[in-house]
Amino acid sequence: MLRLIYTLICVSLTFSLTGCLFAAEKGGSPLFEQAQKEQKEGNYKNAFEIYQKLLLDKTTDQQTLTQSLRNVPTCLYNLDRIAEIDALLEEAIELHAQNWRFLQEAAEQYESAQHHGYIIGDELTRGHSRGAATYVNLEERDRVRALQLLVQAMGVMQQDAEATAEEKGEFYFNLAGAVYMGRSHYDSWKLQALTDLSELPEAEEGNPRFGGYRRMGGSNFQGAPVDNAGNPIVFSVPESWEKAASDGERWRWAFAQAAESTKAHKMRVKLALGDWGQTLFGVQTLQDHPFFYKQLNAASEKDPNELDSTTAPFSVHTLSEEETLAKLANGIKRFSLPEDFSYIKLFLEVAQEDDGSYAEQALGRLENIFKNRRQYVRAAEILRENIKRFGPGNNDYKQKNLEQIVGNWGEVQAENETQLPSQGGKFNYRFRNGKSVHFEATEINLDQLLKDCVAHLKSHPDQLDPLKTQFENIGQQLIEGNQQKYLGKKVAEWDVELEPLEGHYDKLKTITAPLNQAGVYFITAKMQEGNETRIVLWMNDTIIASKTGRWL
């Protein structure tokens, strides 16, 4: 009797499981829902076992397959069993070898997996060893495996009459991403090689988890790679994937296929190519060099509008939209951009051809590019177009950016040297666009400040208040702490006429305040129809001078 009951239970469970899998095939997937419930409750072992069954069942529907594959790593990470992911992936890949969507998802799992492992003896294991082992970097190995799977999937996809244009476009974007993996910016030179996909490469020694094999920091960028003639290396579109001579050409071919799928994918491709060109060949590659931006005080000596590419070849504001100034592997060079990577042209095309988010993104990129080039008039034009078509943005950030360029703006800058009353108080005023500024000078009651400092020290506080003990912070107290009690009487006010530069460039002007008494003054500068800025000016009646001598 007991045996009969046991048999009936087993048959019932079998039909129950079959029913779940059948439901999954129809899209209901109660078994998958059970796995999600177990995972949410922290029962990762139970969840993993259900996902595993779903992945290794040919009748599981596509959506359930994809979601199960995406959830498996989370379960294994939490179980500290990530080393099992490779075996499960390969078993499922063999089972679903004709399912290009599954192969694509499996490739993405290899791309996003932990790219470190260890070797004990001859056995390679993904993850971290608790004991002594040789650590290895698996990034390039995972990249090659992902490319193998995508090439395998591509052959199946191209024969799939039900594959939509959107799906094909996304697939080719994923293919381009796998080619580009580990080759962005600092490592772009690697795109010149053609990766061998016939076999997996050996694991490299080093552990990316601890940053042991990767160069860190912008100072390591040696410039965009160049050919034997000293010209920047770019990549053309080959006739086919098989005829590509380098990974760079494979990357371009995948992008070209994506661009042919839909208009949206075409816009994404242009943005991606523009980003690549701008990253490697933009003027921001010179940011570590002193002439990237001319010193602001130089603008007071010579008008930037009088400079051209002959008199100032390294002045970025003299660049045309078809050329750039960039740091290459063989040095700094001014050159015309290759048409396929003329990033300004590409972003302008997206802005003209699209009427949605891609155009807005392109206009945002153009704004920053022209700002970096100190071509502020053009940046303002782009901003106005962006605002007109897509609004002022969150918290009106676009309108605020525009005002930063075209609005009347000024900033007081103190002289570092000690100043004497006989010389008058001097400071610099950096401004743009405005034609007049009004100054006011108010005494600061230094005696009251000193009394408050002494009182604070006598109170024996647990922690000293730097605002009360560091007199150089008096300006911060007046502005942020609203300590108006330290302000005395207004001693001077005067207007200064300004002659701003065209093109929204900054100009520096030395201001002499009508102050002939030693003391500390709070200087306020109010730009006509512009902003207000303040500074503390110290004028001393006594100077201690020291001179180094030597024994005779």
Coordinates of C-alpha atoms in Angstrom, one line a residue:
M1 CA 0.0 0.0 0.0
L2 CA 2.8 2.4 0.9
R3 CA 4.6 1.6 -2.3
L4 CA 1.4 2.4 -4.3
I5 CA 1.1 5.7 -2.5
Y6 CA 4.7 6.5 -3.2
T7 CA 4.3 5.7 -6.9
L8 CA 1.2 7.9 -7.2
I9 CA 3.1 10.8 -5.5
C10 CA 6.0 10.4 -8.0
V11 CA 3.7 10.3 -10.9
S12 CA 1.9 13.3 -9.6
L13 CA 5.1 15.3 -9.2
T14 CA 6.2 14.3 -12.7
F15 CA 3.0 15.5 -14.2
S16 CA 3.2 18.6 -12.1
L17 CA 6.8 19.5 -13.3
T18 CA 5.8 18.7 -16.9
G19 CA 2.8 20.9 -16.5
C20 CA 5.1 23.7 -15.2
L21 CA 7.5 23.4 -18.1
F22 CA 4.6 23.3 -20.6
A23 CA 3.2 26.4 -19.0
A24 CA 6.6 28.0 -19.3
E25 CA 6.6 27.2 -23.0
K26 CA 3.3 28.9 -23.4
G27 CA 4.5 31.9 -21.6
G28 CA 2.9 31.4 -18.2
S29 CA 6.0 30.0 -16.6
P30 CA 4.9 29.2 -13.0
L31 CA 8.2 27.4 -12.4
F32 CA 10.1 30.5 -13.3
E33 CA 7.8 32.5 -11.0
Q34 CA 8.6 30.0 -8.2
A35 CA 12.4 30.5 -8.8
Q36 CA 12.0 34.3 -8.7
K37 CA 10.1 33.9 -5.4
E38 CA 12.8 31.7 -3.9
Q39 CA 15.5 34.2 -5.1
K40 CA 13.7 37.2 -3.6
E41 CA 13.4 35.4 -0.3
G42 CA 17.1 34.6 -0.3
N43 CA 16.8 30.9 -1.1
Y44 CA 19.4 31.1 -3.8
K45 CA 20.2 27.4 -3.8
N46 CA 16.5 26.5 -4.6
A47 CA 16.3 29.3 -7.1
F48 CA 19.4 28.2 -8.9
E49 CA 18.3 24.6 -9.2
I50 CA 15.0 25.7 -10.8
Y51 CA 16.8 28.1 -13.2
Q52 CA 19.2 25.3 -14.1
K53 CA 16.3 23.0 -15.0
L54 CA 14.7 25.6 -17.1
L55 CA 18.0 26.3 -19.0
L56 CA 18.6 22.7 -19.7
D57 CA 15.2 22.0 -21.1
K58 CA 14.7 22.5 -24.8
T59 CA 11.0 23.2 -24.3
T60 CA 11.5 26.3 -22.2
D61 CA 10.2 29.4 -24.0
Q62 CA 12.6 32.2 -25.1
Q63 CA 11.6 34.8 -22.5
T64 CA 12.0 32.4 -19.6
L65 CA 15.4 31.2 -21.0
T66 CA 16.7 34.7 -21.2
Q67 CA 15.5 35.7 -17.8
S68 CA 16.8 32.5 -16.2
L69 CA 20.2 33.0 -17.7
R70 CA 20.3 36.6 -16.4
N71 CA 19.4 35.5 -12.9
V72 CA 21.7 32.5 -12.5
P73 CA 24.9 34.6 -11.8
T74 CA 23.2 36.4 -8.9
C75 CA 22.3 33.1 -7.3
L76 CA 25.8 31.7 -7.8
Y77 CA 27.5 34.9 -6.5
N78 CA 25.4 34.7 -3.3
L79 CA 26.2 31.0 -2.9
D80 CA 29.9 31.7 -3.5
R81 CA 29.8 29.2 -6.4
I82 CA 30.5 31.4 -9.3
A83 CA 33.0 28.9 -10.6
E84 CA 30.0 26.7 -11.8
I85 CA 28.8 29.3 -14.2
D86 CA 31.1 28.3 -17.1
A87 CA 30.0 24.6 -17.1
L88 CA 26.3 25.5 -17.0
L89 CA 26.7 28.0 -19.8
E90 CA 28.5 25.6 -22.1
E91 CA 26.0 22.8 -21.4
A92 CA 23.1 25.2 -22.2
I93 CA 24.9 26.5 -25.3
E94 CA 25.3 23.1 -26.7
L95 CA 21.6 22.3 -26.1
H96 CA 20.4 25.6 -27.7
A97 CA 23.0 25.8 -30.4
Q98 CA 20.4 26.9 -33.0
N99 CA 18.8 29.6 -30.8
W100 CA 20.6 32.7 -31.8
R101 CA 18.8 34.8 -29.2
F102 CA 20.1 32.5 -26.4
L103 CA 23.6 32.5 -27.9
Q104 CA 23.6 36.3 -27.9
E105 CA 22.5 36.3 -24.2
A106 CA 25.2 33.7 -23.3
A107 CA 27.8 36.0 -25.0
E108 CA 26.6 38.9 -22.9
Q109 CA 27.0 36.8 -19.8
Y110 CA 30.7 36.1 -20.7
E111 CA 31.2 39.8 -21.3
S112 CA 29.7 40.8 -17.9
A113 CA 31.2 37.9 -15.8
Q114 CA 33.9 38.3 -13.2
H115 CA 37.0 38.5 -15.3
H116 CA 39.4 37.0 -12.8
G117 CA 40.2 33.4 -11.7
Y118 CA 43.0 31.2 -10.5
I119 CA 45.0 28.2 -11.5
I120 CA 45.8 25.3 -9.2
G121 CA 47.8 22.7 -11.0
D122 CA 46.4 22.6 -14.5
E123 CA 42.9 23.5 -13.5
L124 CA 41.5 27.0 -14.3
T125 CA 38.7 28.2 -12.1
R126 CA 36.7 31.4 -12.2
G127 CA 36.4 33.5 -9.0
H128 CA 38.6 33.9 -6.0
S129 CA 40.6 31.2 -4.3
R130 CA 40.6 30.9 -0.5
G131 CA 44.1 29.4 -0.5
A132 CA 47.3 29.8 -2.4
A133 CA 46.9 29.9 -6.2
T134 CA 48.1 31.6 -9.3
Y135 CA 45.7 34.5 -10.2
V136 CA 44.8 35.1 -13.8
N137 CA 42.9 37.7 -15.8
L138 CA 40.1 36.2 -17.9
E139 CA 38.9 39.4 -19.7
E140 CA 40.4 38.6 -23.1
R141 CA 39.5 34.9 -22.9
D142 CA 35.9 35.9 -22.1
R143 CA 35.9 38.4 -24.9
V144 CA 37.0 35.8 -27.4
R145 CA 34.4 33.3 -26.2
A146 CA 31.7 36.0 -26.5
L147 CA 32.8 36.7 -30.1
Q148 CA 32.7 33.0 -30.9
L149 CA 29.2 32.7 -29.7
L150 CA 28.1 35.9 -31.5
V151 CA 29.6 34.7 -34.8
Q152 CA 27.8 31.4 -34.3
A153 CA 24.5 33.2 -33.6
M154 CA 25.0 35.6 -36.5
G155 CA 24.8 32.7 -39.0
V156 CA 21.6 31.4 -37.5
M157 CA 20.1 34.9 -37.2
Q158 CA 20.7 35.8 -40.8
Q159 CA 18.6 32.7 -41.8
D160 CA 15.8 33.6 -39.4
A161 CA 12.9 35.1 -41.3
E162 CA 11.2 36.1 -38.1
A163 CA 14.0 38.2 -36.8
T164 CA 12.9 41.9 -36.7
A165 CA 14.9 44.8 -37.9
E166 CA 15.1 46.1 -34.3
E167 CA 16.4 42.7 -33.1
K168 CA 19.0 42.6 -35.9
G169 CA 20.2 46.1 -35.1
E170 CA 20.6 45.3 -31.4
F171 CA 22.5 42.2 -32.3
Y172 CA 25.0 44.0 -34.4
F173 CA 25.4 46.6 -31.6
N174 CA 26.2 43.7 -29.2
L175 CA 28.7 42.4 -31.8
A176 CA 30.4 45.7 -32.1
G177 CA 30.5 46.0 -28.3
A178 CA 32.2 42.6 -27.9
V179 CA 34.8 43.5 -30.5
Y180 CA 35.5 46.8 -28.7
M181 CA 35.7 45.2 -25.2
G182 CA 38.9 46.2 -23.5
R183 CA 39.9 48.5 -26.4
S184 CA 38.5 51.9 -25.4
H185 CA 40.6 55.0 -25.2
Y186 CA 43.9 53.9 -23.6
D187 CA 43.9 50.6 -25.4
S188 CA 42.5 51.7 -28.8
W189 CA 45.7 50.6 -30.4
K190 CA 44.6 47.0 -29.9
L191 CA 42.0 47.5 -32.6
Q192 CA 44.8 47.2 -35.2
A193 CA 45.1 43.5 -34.5
L194 CA 42.8 40.8 -35.8
T195 CA 41.7 38.5 -33.0
D196 CA 42.0 34.8 -33.7
L197 CA 38.6 33.3 -33.0
S198 CA 39.6 29.7 -33.8
E199 CA 40.6 29.0 -30.2
L200 CA 40.4 30.5 -26.7
P201 CA 43.6 32.4 -25.6
E202 CA 45.5 31.4 -22.5
A203 CA 44.5 33.2 -19.3
E204 CA 46.9 36.1 -18.5
E205 CA 48.6 36.3 -15.2
G206 CA 47.3 39.2 -13.0
N207 CA 44.1 39.9 -11.2
P208 CA 41.8 42.7 -12.5
R209 CA 39.9 42.5 -9.2
F210 CA 42.9 44.2 -7.5
G211 CA 43.8 46.5 -10.4
G212 CA 47.1 44.6 -11.0
Y213 CA 47.1 44.5 -14.8
R214 CA 45.4 47.7 -15.8
R215 CA 46.8 51.1 -16.3
M216 CA 45.1 53.7 -14.2
G217 CA 44.8 57.5 -14.5
G218 CA 44.7 59.9 -17.4
S219 CA 48.4 60.6 -17.3
N220 CA 49.0 57.1 -18.9
F221 CA 47.3 58.1 -22.2
Q222 CA 50.1 58.4 -24.7
G223 CA 48.0 59.7 -27.5
A224 CA 46.0 58.2 -30.3
P225 CA 47.9 55.6 -32.4
V226 CA 49.4 56.7 -35.7
D227 CA 50.6 54.9 -38.9
N228 CA 54.1 54.9 -40.4
A229 CA 53.4 58.3 -42.0
G230 CA 52.5 59.8 -38.6
N231 CA 48.7 60.1 -39.4
P232 CA 46.1 59.0 -36.9
I233 CA 44.8 55.4 -37.5
V234 CA 41.2 55.0 -38.4
F235 CA 39.3 52.0 -39.7
S236 CA 37.2 51.6 -42.9
V237 CA 34.2 49.4 -43.4
P238 CA 35.2 46.0 -45.1
E239 CA 33.0 44.1 -47.5
S240 CA 32.2 41.5 -44.9
W241 CA 33.0 40.2 -41.5
E242 CA 35.3 37.6 -43.0
K243 CA 37.3 40.1 -45.1
A244 CA 38.0 42.4 -42.2
A245 CA 41.8 42.9 -41.8
S246 CA 41.6 44.1 -38.1
D247 CA 39.3 44.2 -35.2
G248 CA 38.8 47.9 -36.0
E249 CA 37.3 46.9 -39.4
R250 CA 35.2 44.2 -37.7
W251 CA 33.9 46.9 -35.3
R252 CA 33.1 49.2 -38.2
W253 CA 31.3 46.4 -40.2
A254 CA 29.1 45.5 -37.2
F255 CA 28.2 49.2 -36.8
A256 CA 27.4 49.5 -40.5
Q257 CA 25.0 46.5 -40.3
A258 CA 23.3 48.1 -37.3
A259 CA 22.9 51.4 -39.1
E260 CA 21.1 49.7 -41.9
S261 CA 18.4 48.1 -39.7
T262 CA 16.4 51.2 -38.5
K263 CA 16.7 55.0 -38.5
A264 CA 17.1 54.9 -34.7
H265 CA 20.0 52.5 -34.9
K266 CA 21.6 54.7 -37.6
M267 CA 21.5 57.7 -35.2
R268 CA 23.0 55.6 -32.5
V269 CA 25.9 54.5 -34.8
K270 CA 26.6 58.1 -35.7
L271 CA 26.7 59.1 -32.1
A272 CA 29.0 56.2 -31.3
L273 CA 31.4 57.0 -34.1
G274 CA 31.3 60.6 -33.2
D275 CA 32.1 59.8 -29.5
W276 CA 35.0 57.6 -30.6
G277 CA 36.5 60.3 -32.8
Q278 CA 36.0 63.0 -30.2
T279 CA 37.5 60.9 -27.4
L280 CA 40.7 60.2 -29.3
F281 CA 41.0 63.3 -31.4
G282 CA 39.3 66.0 -29.4
V283 CA 41.1 69.0 -28.0
Q284 CA 40.5 67.8 -24.5
T285 CA 43.4 65.3 -25.1
L286 CA 45.7 68.4 -24.6
Q287 CA 44.3 69.1 -21.1
D288 CA 47.7 68.3 -19.5
H289 CA 49.5 70.8 -21.7
P290 CA 49.9 74.4 -20.6
F291 CA 48.6 75.8 -23.9
F292 CA 45.3 73.9 -23.9
Y293 CA 43.6 77.0 -22.6
K294 CA 45.6 80.2 -22.9
Q295 CA 46.1 81.8 -19.5
L296 CA 43.3 84.1 -18.7
N297 CA 45.5 87.1 -18.1
A298 CA 46.9 86.7 -21.6
A299 CA 43.5 87.9 -22.9
S300 CA 44.2 91.3 -21.4
E301 CA 47.4 91.6 -23.5
K302 CA 46.1 90.5 -26.9
D303 CA 42.6 90.0 -28.3
P304 CA 42.1 86.2 -29.1
N305 CA 40.0 87.4 -32.1
E306 CA 43.3 88.7 -33.7
L307 CA 44.9 85.3 -33.6
D308 CA 44.7 82.8 -36.4
S309 CA 46.1 79.4 -37.3
T310 CA 49.3 81.0 -38.6
T311 CA 50.1 83.2 -35.6
A312 CA 48.7 80.8 -33.0
P313 CA 48.6 77.2 -34.4
F314 CA 47.9 75.8 -30.9
S315 CA 45.0 78.1 -30.1
V316 CA 42.0 75.9 -30.1
H317 CA 39.6 78.7 -30.9
T318 CA 41.1 79.1 -34.4
L319 CA 40.1 75.5 -35.4
S320 CA 37.5 75.0 -38.2
E321 CA 34.8 72.4 -37.7
E322 CA 36.6 70.0 -40.1
E323 CA 39.9 70.0 -38.2
T324 CA 41.2 69.4 -34.7
L325 CA 44.2 69.7 -32.4
A326 CA 45.0 66.5 -30.5
K327 CA 47.6 64.6 -28.7
L328 CA 48.8 61.7 -30.9
A329 CA 51.3 59.0 -30.2
N330 CA 54.0 61.0 -32.1
G331 CA 53.2 64.3 -30.5
I332 CA 50.7 67.2 -30.7
K333 CA 49.3 67.7 -34.2
R334 CA 46.8 70.0 -35.9
F335 CA 45.0 68.0 -38.7
S336 CA 41.8 67.6 -40.7
L337 CA 39.6 64.9 -39.3
P338 CA 38.9 61.8 -41.4
E339 CA 35.3 62.0 -42.8
D340 CA 34.0 58.9 -41.0
F341 CA 35.2 60.2 -37.7
S342 CA 34.7 64.0 -38.1
Y343 CA 32.8 64.1 -34.8
I344 CA 31.4 67.6 -35.2
K345 CA 30.0 66.6 -38.6
L346 CA 28.5 63.4 -37.3
F347 CA 26.8 65.2 -34.3
L348 CA 25.4 67.9 -36.6
E349 CA 24.0 65.2 -38.9
V350 CA 22.3 63.5 -36.0
A351 CA 20.9 66.9 -34.8
Q352 CA 19.5 67.6 -38.3
E353 CA 18.2 64.1 -39.1
D354 CA 16.6 63.2 -35.8
D355 CA 13.8 64.9 -33.9
G356 CA 14.0 63.1 -30.6
S357 CA 16.5 62.2 -27.8
Y358 CA 19.4 61.4 -30.2
A359 CA 19.3 64.9 -31.6
E360 CA 19.2 66.4 -28.0
Q361 CA 22.2 64.2 -27.1
A362 CA 24.1 65.4 -30.2
L363 CA 23.4 69.0 -29.4
G364 CA 24.6 68.5 -25.9
R365 CA 27.9 67.0 -27.2
L366 CA 28.3 69.9 -29.6
E367 CA 27.9 72.4 -26.9
N368 CA 30.7 70.9 -24.8
I369 CA 32.9 70.5 -27.9
F370 CA 32.7 74.2 -28.8
K371 CA 33.2 75.3 -25.2
N372 CA 36.4 73.2 -25.1
R373 CA 37.5 74.9 -28.3
R374 CA 36.7 78.3 -26.7
Q375 CA 34.3 79.0 -29.6
Y376 CA 31.6 80.4 -27.4
V377 CA 29.5 82.1 -30.1
R378 CA 29.0 78.7 -31.8
A379 CA 28.3 77.1 -28.4
A380 CA 25.6 79.7 -27.7
E381 CA 24.0 79.0 -31.1
I382 CA 23.9 75.3 -30.3
L383 CA 22.4 76.0 -26.9
R384 CA 19.7 78.2 -28.3
E385 CA 18.7 75.5 -30.8
N386 CA 18.7 72.9 -28.1
I387 CA 16.4 75.1 -25.9
K388 CA 14.1 75.9 -28.8
R389 CA 13.6 72.3 -29.8
F390 CA 13.8 70.4 -26.5
G391 CA 13.2 72.9 -23.8
P392 CA 15.5 74.4 -21.1
G393 CA 16.2 71.0 -19.4
N394 CA 15.9 69.9 -15.8
N395 CA 16.2 72.9 -13.4
D396 CA 16.7 75.1 -16.5
Y397 CA 20.3 73.8 -16.8
K398 CA 20.5 74.6 -20.6
Q399 CA 19.3 78.2 -20.0
K400 CA 21.8 78.6 -17.2
N401 CA 24.6 77.3 -19.4
L402 CA 23.6 79.9 -22.0
E403 CA 23.6 82.7 -19.5
Q404 CA 27.1 81.6 -18.5
I405 CA 28.2 82.4 -22.0
V406 CA 26.2 85.4 -23.2
G407 CA 25.3 87.0 -19.8
N408 CA 27.3 89.8 -18.2
W409 CA 29.6 88.2 -15.7
G410 CA 32.5 89.2 -13.5
E411 CA 34.8 87.9 -10.8
V412 CA 37.1 89.7 -8.4
Q413 CA 40.5 88.2 -7.9
A414 CA 42.8 89.3 -5.1
E415 CA 46.5 90.1 -5.6
N416 CA 48.8 87.8 -3.5
E417 CA 51.3 90.4 -2.7
T418 CA 51.1 92.5 0.5
Q419 CA 49.7 95.9 -0.3
L420 CA 50.5 99.4 1.1
P421 CA 48.0 102.2 1.5
S422 CA 50.4 104.5 -0.5
Q423 CA 49.9 102.3 -3.5
G424 CA 46.2 102.1 -3.3
G425 CA 44.4 98.8 -3.0
K426 CA 44.8 96.8 -6.2
F427 CA 43.0 93.7 -7.4
N428 CA 42.1 92.0 -10.7
Y429 CA 38.6 91.9 -12.2
R430 CA 37.9 89.1 -14.7
F431 CA 34.9 89.7 -16.8
R432 CA 33.0 89.0 -20.0
N433 CA 30.3 90.8 -22.0
G434 CA 29.6 93.5 -19.4
K435 CA 30.4 97.2 -20.0
S436 CA 30.3 98.7 -16.5
V437 CA 30.8 97.5 -13.0
H438 CA 30.0 99.3 -9.7
F439 CA 32.4 98.8 -6.7
E440 CA 31.8 99.4 -3.0
A441 CA 34.4 99.1 -0.2
T442 CA 33.2 98.6 3.4
E443 CA 35.5 98.5 6.5
I444 CA 35.7 95.2 8.4
N445 CA 35.8 95.6 12.2
L446 CA 39.0 93.7 12.9
D447 CA 38.9 94.6 16.6
Q448 CA 35.5 93.0 17.1
L449 CA 36.7 90.0 15.2
L450 CA 39.7 89.7 17.6
K451 CA 37.5 90.1 20.7
D452 CA 35.2 87.3 19.5
C453 CA 38.2 85.1 18.9
V454 CA 39.6 85.7 22.4
A455 CA 36.1 85.0 23.9
H456 CA 35.9 81.8 22.0
L457 CA 39.3 80.6 23.2
K458 CA 38.4 81.5 26.8
S459 CA 35.2 79.4 26.6
H460 CA 37.4 76.3 26.3
P461 CA 35.4 74.7 23.5
D462 CA 35.7 71.0 22.9
Q463 CA 36.6 71.8 19.3
L464 CA 37.8 75.1 17.9
D465 CA 35.6 76.9 15.4
P466 CA 37.9 77.7 12.4
L467 CA 35.6 80.6 11.4
K468 CA 36.4 82.3 14.7
T469 CA 40.0 81.6 14.9
Q470 CA 41.3 81.9 11.4
F471 CA 41.0 85.5 10.3
E472 CA 41.6 84.7 6.7
N473 CA 38.1 83.2 6.7
I474 CA 36.4 86.5 7.5
G475 CA 35.0 86.7 4.0
Q476 CA 33.4 83.3 4.4
Q477 CA 31.9 84.4 7.7
L478 CA 30.4 87.5 6.1
I479 CA 28.9 85.7 3.1
E480 CA 27.9 82.2 4.5
G481 CA 27.5 83.0 8.2
N482 CA 25.8 86.4 7.6
Q483 CA 28.0 88.0 10.2
Q484 CA 27.1 91.5 9.4
K485 CA 28.3 92.8 12.8
Y486 CA 31.8 92.7 11.5
L487 CA 31.0 95.2 8.8
G488 CA 31.7 98.9 9.5
K489 CA 31.0 102.0 7.5
K490 CA 31.2 102.2 3.7
V491 CA 34.4 104.1 2.9
A492 CA 34.3 104.2 -0.9
E493 CA 32.2 103.4 -4.0
W494 CA 33.1 104.0 -7.6
D495 CA 32.3 102.9 -11.2
V496 CA 34.6 101.5 -13.8
E497 CA 33.8 101.4 -17.5
L498 CA 34.7 98.1 -19.2
E499 CA 35.6 97.2 -22.8
P500 CA 34.6 93.6 -23.2
L501 CA 36.1 91.3 -25.9
E502 CA 33.9 90.1 -28.8
G503 CA 33.1 86.4 -28.9
H504 CA 32.3 86.2 -25.1
Y505 CA 35.9 85.8 -24.2
D506 CA 37.2 86.7 -20.7
K507 CA 39.2 89.8 -20.1
L508 CA 41.3 90.7 -17.1
K509 CA 41.5 94.3 -15.8
T510 CA 43.5 95.6 -12.9
I511 CA 41.4 97.8 -10.5
T512 CA 42.9 100.4 -8.2
A513 CA 40.6 101.0 -5.2
P514 CA 40.5 104.6 -3.8
L515 CA 41.7 103.4 -0.4
N516 CA 44.6 105.2 1.5
Q517 CA 44.2 103.8 5.0
A518 CA 45.5 100.5 6.3
G519 CA 42.8 98.0 7.3
V520 CA 40.7 95.2 6.0
Y521 CA 38.0 95.9 3.5
F522 CA 35.0 94.0 2.1
I523 CA 34.9 94.8 -1.7
T524 CA 31.7 94.2 -3.6
A525 CA 31.6 94.3 -7.4
K526 CA 28.2 94.5 -9.1
M527 CA 28.3 94.0 -12.8
Q528 CA 25.7 96.1 -14.7
E529 CA 22.8 93.7 -15.6
G530 CA 25.0 90.9 -14.3
N531 CA 26.2 89.1 -11.2
E532 CA 27.7 90.3 -7.9
T533 CA 31.0 89.1 -6.5
R534 CA 32.9 89.9 -3.3
I535 CA 36.4 89.7 -1.9
V536 CA 38.3 90.7 1.3
L537 CA 41.2 93.1 0.6
W538 CA 44.0 93.4 3.3
M539 CA 46.1 96.6 3.3
N540 CA 49.0 96.8 5.8
D541 CA 50.9 99.7 7.2
T542 CA 53.8 97.6 8.4
I543 CA 55.8 95.0 6.5
I544 CA 58.5 92.7 7.9
A545 CA 61.2 92.2 5.3
S546 CA 63.8 89.5 5.6
K547 CA 67.0 89.0 3.7
T548 CA 69.2 85.9 3.6
G549 CA 72.8 86.7 4.5
R550 CA 76.0 84.7 4.6
W551 CA 79.0 84.6 6.8
L552 CA 82.2 86.0 5.4

